[in-house]
Coordinates of C-alpha atoms in Angstrom, one line a residue:
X1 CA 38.7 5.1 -21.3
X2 CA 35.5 2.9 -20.1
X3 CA 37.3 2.6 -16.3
X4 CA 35.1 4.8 -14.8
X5 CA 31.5 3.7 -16.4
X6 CA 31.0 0.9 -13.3
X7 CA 31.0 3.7 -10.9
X8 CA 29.2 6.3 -12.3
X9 CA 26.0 3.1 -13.6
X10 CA 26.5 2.6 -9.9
X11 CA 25.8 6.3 -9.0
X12 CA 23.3 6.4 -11.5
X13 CA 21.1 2.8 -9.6
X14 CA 21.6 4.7 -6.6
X15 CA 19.9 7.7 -7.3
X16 CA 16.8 5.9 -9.0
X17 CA 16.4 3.7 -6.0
X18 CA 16.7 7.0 -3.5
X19 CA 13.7 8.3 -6.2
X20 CA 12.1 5.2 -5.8
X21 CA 11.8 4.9 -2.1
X22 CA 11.2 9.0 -1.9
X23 CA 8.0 8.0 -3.9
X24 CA 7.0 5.0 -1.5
X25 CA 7.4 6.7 1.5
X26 CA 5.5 9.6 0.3
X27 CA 2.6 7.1 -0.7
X28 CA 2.4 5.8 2.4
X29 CA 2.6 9.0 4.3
X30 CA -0.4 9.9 2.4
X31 CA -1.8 6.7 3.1
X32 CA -2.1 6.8 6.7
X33 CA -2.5 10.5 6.5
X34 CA -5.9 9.9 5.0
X35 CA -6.2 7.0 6.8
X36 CA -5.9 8.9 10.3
X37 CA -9.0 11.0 9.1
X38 CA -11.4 8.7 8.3
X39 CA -13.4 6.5 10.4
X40 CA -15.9 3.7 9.0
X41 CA -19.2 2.4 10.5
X42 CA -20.4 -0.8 11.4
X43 CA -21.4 -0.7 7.6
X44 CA -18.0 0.1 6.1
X45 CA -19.2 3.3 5.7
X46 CA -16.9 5.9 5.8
X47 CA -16.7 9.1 7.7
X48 CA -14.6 12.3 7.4
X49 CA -12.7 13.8 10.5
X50 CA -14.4 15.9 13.2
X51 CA -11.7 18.9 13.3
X52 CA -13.9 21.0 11.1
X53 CA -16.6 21.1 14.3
X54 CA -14.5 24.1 16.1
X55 CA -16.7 24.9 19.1
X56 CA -18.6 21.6 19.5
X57 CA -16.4 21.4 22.8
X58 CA -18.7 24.5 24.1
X59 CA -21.6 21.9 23.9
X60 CA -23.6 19.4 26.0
X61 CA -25.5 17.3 24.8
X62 CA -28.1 15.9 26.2
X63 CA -30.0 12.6 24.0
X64 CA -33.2 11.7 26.0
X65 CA -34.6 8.4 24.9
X66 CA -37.4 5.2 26.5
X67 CA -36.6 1.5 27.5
X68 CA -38.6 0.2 24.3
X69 CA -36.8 2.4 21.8
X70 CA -33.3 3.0 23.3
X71 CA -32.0 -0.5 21.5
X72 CA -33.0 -0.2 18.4
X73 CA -32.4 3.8 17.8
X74 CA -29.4 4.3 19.8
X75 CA -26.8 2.4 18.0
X76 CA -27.0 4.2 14.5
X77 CA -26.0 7.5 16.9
X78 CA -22.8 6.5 17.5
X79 CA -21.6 7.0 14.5
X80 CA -23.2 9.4 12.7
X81 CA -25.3 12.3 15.0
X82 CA -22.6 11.6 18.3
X83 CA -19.7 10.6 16.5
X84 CA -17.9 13.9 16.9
X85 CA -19.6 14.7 20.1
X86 CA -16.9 15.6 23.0
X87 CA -20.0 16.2 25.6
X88 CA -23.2 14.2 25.4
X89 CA -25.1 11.9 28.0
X90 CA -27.8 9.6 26.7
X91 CA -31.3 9.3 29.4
X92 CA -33.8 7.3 29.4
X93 CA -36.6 5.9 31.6
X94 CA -33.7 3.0 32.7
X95 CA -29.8 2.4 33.0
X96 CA -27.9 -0.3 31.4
X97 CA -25.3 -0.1 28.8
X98 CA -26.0 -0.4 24.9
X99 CA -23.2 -1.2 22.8
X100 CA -20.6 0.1 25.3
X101 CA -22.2 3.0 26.1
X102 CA -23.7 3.8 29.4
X103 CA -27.6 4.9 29.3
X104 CA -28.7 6.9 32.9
X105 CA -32.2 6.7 34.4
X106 CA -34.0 10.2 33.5
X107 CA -35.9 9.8 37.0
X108 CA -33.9 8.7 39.5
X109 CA -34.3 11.7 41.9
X110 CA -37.8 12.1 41.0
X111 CA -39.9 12.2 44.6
X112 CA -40.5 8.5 45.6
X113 CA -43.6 9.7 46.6
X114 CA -45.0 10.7 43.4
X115 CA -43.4 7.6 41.6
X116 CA -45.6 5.2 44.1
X117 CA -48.7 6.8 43.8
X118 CA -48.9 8.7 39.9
X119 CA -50.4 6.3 37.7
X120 CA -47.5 7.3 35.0
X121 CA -45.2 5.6 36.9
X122 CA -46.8 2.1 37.2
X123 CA -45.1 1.4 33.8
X124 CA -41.7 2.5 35.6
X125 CA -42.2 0.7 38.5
X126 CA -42.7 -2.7 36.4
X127 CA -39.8 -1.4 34.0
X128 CA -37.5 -0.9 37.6
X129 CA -38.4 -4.4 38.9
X130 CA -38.0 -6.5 35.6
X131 CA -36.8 -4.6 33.2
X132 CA -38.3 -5.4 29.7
X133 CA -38.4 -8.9 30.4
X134 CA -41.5 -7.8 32.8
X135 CA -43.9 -6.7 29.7
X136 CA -45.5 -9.5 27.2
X137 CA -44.4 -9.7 23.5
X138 CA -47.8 -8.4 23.1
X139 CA -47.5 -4.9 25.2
X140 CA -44.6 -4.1 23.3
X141 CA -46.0 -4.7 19.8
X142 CA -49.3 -2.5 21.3
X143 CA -47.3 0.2 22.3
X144 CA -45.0 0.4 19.7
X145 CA -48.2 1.0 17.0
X146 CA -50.0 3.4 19.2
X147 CA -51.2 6.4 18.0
X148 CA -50.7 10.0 18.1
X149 CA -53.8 11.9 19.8
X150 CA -54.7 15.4 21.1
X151 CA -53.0 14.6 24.3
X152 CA -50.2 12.7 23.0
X153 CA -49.3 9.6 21.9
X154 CA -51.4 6.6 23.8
X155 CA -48.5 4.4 25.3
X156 CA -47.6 4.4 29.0
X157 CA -43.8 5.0 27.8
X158 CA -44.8 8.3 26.1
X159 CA -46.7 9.3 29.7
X160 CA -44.1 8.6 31.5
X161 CA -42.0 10.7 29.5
X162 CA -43.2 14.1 30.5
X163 CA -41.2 13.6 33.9
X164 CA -38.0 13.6 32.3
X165 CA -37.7 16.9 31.1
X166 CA -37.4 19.5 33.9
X167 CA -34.7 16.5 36.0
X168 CA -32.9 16.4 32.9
X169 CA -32.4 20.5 32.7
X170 CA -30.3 20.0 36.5
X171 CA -28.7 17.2 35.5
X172 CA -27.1 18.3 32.3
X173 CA -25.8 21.3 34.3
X174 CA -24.3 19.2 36.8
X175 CA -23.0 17.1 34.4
X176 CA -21.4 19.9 32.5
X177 CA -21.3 22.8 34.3
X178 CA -18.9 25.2 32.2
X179 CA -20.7 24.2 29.2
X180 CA -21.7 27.4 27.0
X181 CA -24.9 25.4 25.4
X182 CA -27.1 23.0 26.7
X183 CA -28.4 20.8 23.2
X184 CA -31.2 18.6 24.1
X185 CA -32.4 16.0 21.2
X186 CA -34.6 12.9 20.9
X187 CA -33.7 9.3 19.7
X188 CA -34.8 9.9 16.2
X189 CA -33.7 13.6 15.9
X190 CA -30.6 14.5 13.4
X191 CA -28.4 17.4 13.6
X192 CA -26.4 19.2 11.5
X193 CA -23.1 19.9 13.8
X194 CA -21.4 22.8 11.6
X195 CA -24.7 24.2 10.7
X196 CA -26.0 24.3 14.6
X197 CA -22.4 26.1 15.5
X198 CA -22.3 28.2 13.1
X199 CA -25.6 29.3 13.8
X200 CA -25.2 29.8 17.6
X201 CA -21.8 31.9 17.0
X202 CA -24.7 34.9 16.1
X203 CA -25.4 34.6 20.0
X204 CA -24.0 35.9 23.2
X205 CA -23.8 32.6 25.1
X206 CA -23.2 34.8 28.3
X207 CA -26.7 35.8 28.3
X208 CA -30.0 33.7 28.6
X209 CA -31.0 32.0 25.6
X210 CA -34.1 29.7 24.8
X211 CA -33.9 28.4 21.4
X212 CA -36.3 25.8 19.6
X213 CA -39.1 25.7 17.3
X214 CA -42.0 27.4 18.3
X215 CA -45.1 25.0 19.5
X216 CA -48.1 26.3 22.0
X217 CA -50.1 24.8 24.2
X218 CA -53.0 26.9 26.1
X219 CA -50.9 29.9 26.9
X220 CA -47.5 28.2 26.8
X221 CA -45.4 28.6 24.0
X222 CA -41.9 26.2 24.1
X223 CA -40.2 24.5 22.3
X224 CA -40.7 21.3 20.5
X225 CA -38.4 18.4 21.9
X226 CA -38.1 16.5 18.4
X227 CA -36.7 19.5 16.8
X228 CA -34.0 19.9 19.1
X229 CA -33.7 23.2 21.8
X230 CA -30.7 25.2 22.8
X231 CA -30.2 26.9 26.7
X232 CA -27.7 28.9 27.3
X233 CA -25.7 28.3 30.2
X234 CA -27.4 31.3 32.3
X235 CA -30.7 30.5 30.8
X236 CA -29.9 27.4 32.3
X237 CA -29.0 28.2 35.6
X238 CA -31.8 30.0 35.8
X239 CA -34.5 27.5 35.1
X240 CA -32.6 25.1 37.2
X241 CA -32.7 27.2 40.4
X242 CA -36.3 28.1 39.9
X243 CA -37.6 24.6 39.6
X244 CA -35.8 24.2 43.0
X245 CA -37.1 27.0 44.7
X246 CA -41.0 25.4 43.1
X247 CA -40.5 21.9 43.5
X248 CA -43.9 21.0 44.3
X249 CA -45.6 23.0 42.5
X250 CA -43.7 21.9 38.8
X251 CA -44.0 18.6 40.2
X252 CA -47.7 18.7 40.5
X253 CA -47.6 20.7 37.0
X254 CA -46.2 17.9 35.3
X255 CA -48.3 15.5 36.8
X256 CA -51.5 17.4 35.2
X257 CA -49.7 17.8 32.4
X258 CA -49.2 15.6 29.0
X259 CA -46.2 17.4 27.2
X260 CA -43.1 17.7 29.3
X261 CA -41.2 19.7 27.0
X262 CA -44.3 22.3 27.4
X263 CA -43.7 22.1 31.2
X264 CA -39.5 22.9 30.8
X265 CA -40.9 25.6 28.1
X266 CA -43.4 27.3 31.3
X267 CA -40.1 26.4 33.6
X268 CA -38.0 28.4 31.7
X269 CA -40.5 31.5 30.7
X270 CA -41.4 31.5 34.8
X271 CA -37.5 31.7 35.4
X272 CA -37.8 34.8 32.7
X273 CA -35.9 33.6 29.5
X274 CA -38.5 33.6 26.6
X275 CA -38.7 31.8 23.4
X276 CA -37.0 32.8 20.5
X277 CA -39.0 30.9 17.2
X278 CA -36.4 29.1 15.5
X279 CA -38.4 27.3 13.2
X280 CA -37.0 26.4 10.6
X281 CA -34.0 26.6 11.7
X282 CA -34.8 23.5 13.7
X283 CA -37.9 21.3 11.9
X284 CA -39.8 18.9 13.1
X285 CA -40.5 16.6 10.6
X286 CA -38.2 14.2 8.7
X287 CA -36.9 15.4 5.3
X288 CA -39.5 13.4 3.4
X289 CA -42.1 15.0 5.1
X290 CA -41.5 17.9 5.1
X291 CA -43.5 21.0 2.8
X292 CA -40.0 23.1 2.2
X293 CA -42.8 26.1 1.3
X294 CA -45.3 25.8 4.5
X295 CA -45.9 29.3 6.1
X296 CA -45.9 27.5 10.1
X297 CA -43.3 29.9 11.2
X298 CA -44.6 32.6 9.1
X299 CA -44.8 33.8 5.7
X300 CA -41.2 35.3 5.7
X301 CA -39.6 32.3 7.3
X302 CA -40.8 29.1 5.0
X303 CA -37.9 26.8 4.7
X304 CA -36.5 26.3 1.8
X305 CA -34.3 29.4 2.1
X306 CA -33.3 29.1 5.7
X307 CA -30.0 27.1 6.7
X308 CA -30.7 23.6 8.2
X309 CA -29.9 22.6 11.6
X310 CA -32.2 19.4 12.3
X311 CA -35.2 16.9 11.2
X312 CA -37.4 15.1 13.1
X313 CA -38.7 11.3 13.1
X314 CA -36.0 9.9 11.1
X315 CA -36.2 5.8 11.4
X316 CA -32.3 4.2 12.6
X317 CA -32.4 3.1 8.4
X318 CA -32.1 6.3 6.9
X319 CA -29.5 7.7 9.4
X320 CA -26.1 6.4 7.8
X321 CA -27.2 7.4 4.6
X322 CA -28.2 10.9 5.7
X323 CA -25.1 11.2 7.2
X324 CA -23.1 10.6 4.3
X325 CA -25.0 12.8 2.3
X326 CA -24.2 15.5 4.5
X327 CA -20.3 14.9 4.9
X328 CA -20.2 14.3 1.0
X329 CA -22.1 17.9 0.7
X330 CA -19.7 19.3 3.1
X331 CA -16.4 18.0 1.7
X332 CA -17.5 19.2 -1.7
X333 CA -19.1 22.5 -1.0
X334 CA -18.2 25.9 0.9
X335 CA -21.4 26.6 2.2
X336 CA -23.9 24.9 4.3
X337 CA -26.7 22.8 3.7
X338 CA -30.1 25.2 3.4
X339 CA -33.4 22.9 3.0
X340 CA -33.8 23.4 -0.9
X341 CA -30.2 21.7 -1.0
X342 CA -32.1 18.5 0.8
X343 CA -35.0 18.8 -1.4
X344 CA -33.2 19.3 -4.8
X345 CA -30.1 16.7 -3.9
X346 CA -31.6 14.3 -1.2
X347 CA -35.3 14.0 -2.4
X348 CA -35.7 15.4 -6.0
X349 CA -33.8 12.0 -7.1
X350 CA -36.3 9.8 -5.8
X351 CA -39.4 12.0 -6.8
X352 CA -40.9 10.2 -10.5
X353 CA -44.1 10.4 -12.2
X354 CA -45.5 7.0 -10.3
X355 CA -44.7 5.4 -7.4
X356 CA -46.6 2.2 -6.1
X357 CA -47.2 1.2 -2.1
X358 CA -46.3 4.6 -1.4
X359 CA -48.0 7.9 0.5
X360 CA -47.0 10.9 -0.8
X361 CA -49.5 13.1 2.4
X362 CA -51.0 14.7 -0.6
X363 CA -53.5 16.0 1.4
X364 CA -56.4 18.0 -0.2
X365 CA -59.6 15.5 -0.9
X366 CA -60.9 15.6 -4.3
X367 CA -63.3 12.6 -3.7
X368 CA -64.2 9.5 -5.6
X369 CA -62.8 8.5 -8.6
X370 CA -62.3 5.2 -11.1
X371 CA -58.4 5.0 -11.3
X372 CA -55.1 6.5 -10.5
X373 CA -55.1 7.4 -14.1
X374 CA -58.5 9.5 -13.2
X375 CA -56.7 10.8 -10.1
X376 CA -53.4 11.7 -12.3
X377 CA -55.9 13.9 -14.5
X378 CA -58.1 15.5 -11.4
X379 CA -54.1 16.9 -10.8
X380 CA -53.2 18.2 -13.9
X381 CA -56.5 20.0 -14.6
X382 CA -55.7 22.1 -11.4
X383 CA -52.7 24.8 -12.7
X384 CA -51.1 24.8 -9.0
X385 CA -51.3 21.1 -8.0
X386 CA -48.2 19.3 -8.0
X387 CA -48.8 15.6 -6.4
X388 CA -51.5 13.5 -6.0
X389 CA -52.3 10.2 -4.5
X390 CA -55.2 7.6 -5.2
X391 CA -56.6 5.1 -2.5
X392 CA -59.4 2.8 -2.1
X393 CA -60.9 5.1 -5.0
X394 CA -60.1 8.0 -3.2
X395 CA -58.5 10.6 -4.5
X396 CA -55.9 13.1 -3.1
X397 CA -53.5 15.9 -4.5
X398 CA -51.2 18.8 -3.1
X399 CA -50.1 22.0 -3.8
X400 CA -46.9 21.0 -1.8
X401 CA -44.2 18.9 -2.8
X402 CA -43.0 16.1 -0.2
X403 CA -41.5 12.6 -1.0
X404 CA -43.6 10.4 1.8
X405 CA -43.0 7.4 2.8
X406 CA -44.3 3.5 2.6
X407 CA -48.5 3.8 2.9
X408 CA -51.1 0.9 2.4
X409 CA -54.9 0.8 3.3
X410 CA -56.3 -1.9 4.4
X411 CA -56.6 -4.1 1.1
X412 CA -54.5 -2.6 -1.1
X413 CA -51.0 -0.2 -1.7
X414 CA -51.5 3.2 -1.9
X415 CA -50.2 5.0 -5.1
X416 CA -48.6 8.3 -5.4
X417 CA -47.8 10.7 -8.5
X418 CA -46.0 13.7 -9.1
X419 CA -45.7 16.2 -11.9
X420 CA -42.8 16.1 -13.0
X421 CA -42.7 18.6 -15.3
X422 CA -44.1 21.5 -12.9
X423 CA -41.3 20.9 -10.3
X424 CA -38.8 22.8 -12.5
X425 CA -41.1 26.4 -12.4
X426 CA -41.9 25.4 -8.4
X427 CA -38.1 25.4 -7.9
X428 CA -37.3 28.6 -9.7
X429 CA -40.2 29.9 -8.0
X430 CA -39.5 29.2 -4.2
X431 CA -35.5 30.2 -5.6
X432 CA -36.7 34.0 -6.4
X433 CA -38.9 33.8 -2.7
X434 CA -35.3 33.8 -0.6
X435 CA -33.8 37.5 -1.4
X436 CA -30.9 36.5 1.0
X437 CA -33.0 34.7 3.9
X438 CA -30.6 32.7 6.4
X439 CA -30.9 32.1 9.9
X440 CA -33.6 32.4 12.6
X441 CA -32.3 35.4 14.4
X442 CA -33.8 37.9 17.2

């Protein structure tokens, strides 16, 4: 009666090991599936796939960079702001290759006329014949801490850079002539990809477009190269074909000139495509510097409400990390990152009551005083201030709220303070402002 129980505990081992391996290969399939869509930095870091990004293949790219930066902000680009990138070119003042990837000189069609006898090109002529090996230790450290002024920042790398601008508008369209967008960045600028498409689907790509934030100089308004610009493949074409037909005359522009994406921003109005304000769509400052509730762009356009596209002057450190904050946001969320998102989840964590060696830009003098403790108080007697800092036994406080950065005086740290417990009403405050405020549209 028990003849028949060694086939059917046979059966029985069967089927758990066909359940068994059912289970492996389904682990491993979902292994390597994940696997497949997630890349890791040189830090280990990892990264989500770039299918989301529909459309980025309608872009060119266009990262515009100098000789005494390009190695040290470049590499952090590759895998975080071009890492999805299908079409991007990288220029600079001169061509090698950094890490693999292949750097063009900016000004190689420039007239060799002007680039023997301009003054800004005696850097360039050093930088063609020796490369960085032909400036001292002690240029480089001089021009690295220059300083901003009223006609730019004082380094002959910053002159030079003006030239750049209008070659690089014909060379990205040769480059990429079907492209439907024409993206042009800097080595320290970050963009949101989704948020930048999504964005430019409002547009009609077939028609000229000129989008940037909004900066003026005498009578020219253009747009500011940190921020990041969009051109539109006819607005391109345009520009492109009336620098040609004005050669000499843009040429000599420039050379008069100290802000060469001022002289692209005439180009482009002279070729008849005008300016549409996009701040703050696009930003120019980094995201601990910025004042989310500043009227610049107007008092209906302050950012906190608006959608987020880019930052400005973000140092190769804070890159990875920014990065990850934005593809963690973006797996866990349906909707895009607006600036109060950066503020509440990027900054707001890092915000406390007192923070030492550190500059808040608290920027509204309240003069002398004993102590921060003093400085704390001049704050909180004021109903709207919200941050203060204390220096040398100077005293400084805000009606703005921005994280800062690093900041010392000459003998000693800077100190920063917030209050802490008026951001909570500030937030609920610039929250009510929005009443559905987006985008940065015509």
């Amino acid at each position: 009666m028990f003849s028949g129980l060694p086939s059917l505990f046979s059966r029985w081992i069967i089927r758990v090991l066909a359940i068994v391996l059912f289970f492996f290969l389904l682990q491993q399939y979902l292994y390597f599936r994940k696997s497949a869509t997630v890349s890791q930095d040189a830090f280990g870091t990892a990264f989500q796939s770039c299918d989301s990004l529909q459309g980025l293949e309608d872009l060119f790219v266009v990262l515009r960079t100098g000789a005494t930066e390009a190695p040290k902000k470049l590499p952090v680009h590759f895998t975080t702001t071009l890492r999805c990138v299908p079409n991007y070119a990288l220029y600079s003042d001169y061509e090698e290759e950094i890490e693999g990837h292949h750097v063009y000189n900016a000004l190689d069609e420039i007239n060799p006329d002007i680039i023997a006898t301009y003054p800004d090109f005696q850097y360039y002529r050093r930088l063609q014949e020796g490369g960085r090996d032909a400036f001292t230790a002690e240029e480089i450290k001089t021009w690295a801490s220059a300083k901003n002024t009223n006609g730019g920042r004082d380094s002959p790398g910053w002159r030079l850079d003006k030239w750049k601008f209008l070659p690089l508008a014909e060379k990205a369209l040769v480059a990429k002539p079907d492209a439907k967008w024409y993206f042009f960045i800097e080595s320290d600028t970050y963009v949101f990809w989704q948020t930048l498409l999504e964005w430019l689907a409002h547009f009609d790509s077939s028609k000229p477009h000129y989008l940037g934030m909004q900066m003026q100089i005498g009578d020219v308004v253009f747009a500011y190269g940190g921020a990041g610009f969009a051109i539109s493949n006819p607005a391109l074409k345009k520009v492109v074909e009336h620098r040609r037909a004005n050669l000499k005359f843009y040429d000599d522009f420039t050379g008069g000139h100290w802000a060469g994406d001022c002289v692209l921003g005439k180009a482009i109005a002279d070729s008849g495509t005008n300016l549409l304000w996009s701040f703050p769509t696009l930003t120019g400052d980094m995201p601990a510097d910025t004042d989310f509730n500043t009227s610049f762009g107007g008092q209906d356009k302050k950012p906190w409400c608006f959608y987020s596209a880019s930052y400005h002057h973000l140092p190769p450190t804070e890159y990875t990390n920014f990065a990850k904050f934005e593809q963690d946001w973006n797996r866990e969320k349906a909707f895009r990152l607006r600036h109060r998102d950066i503020f509440r989840f990027y900054l707001l964590p890092r915000i406390s009551s007192k923070h030492d060696g550190w500059d808040n830009l608290s920027d509204l003098d309240q003069g002398e005083v004993h102590s921060f403790a003093d400085c704390r108080a001049t704050c909180e007697s004021q109903p709207d201030c919200l941050q203060f800092s204390f220096l040398g036994g100077s005293c400084k406080t805000s009606t703005a709220i921005r994280l800062g950065h690093k900041g010392y005086g000459v003998t000693e740290q800077a100190k920063s303070g917030w209050i802490v417990d008026r951001i909570k009403d500030y937030t609920e405050k610039m929250d009510a402002s929005c009443g559905g405020k987006d985008w940065v549209l015509p």
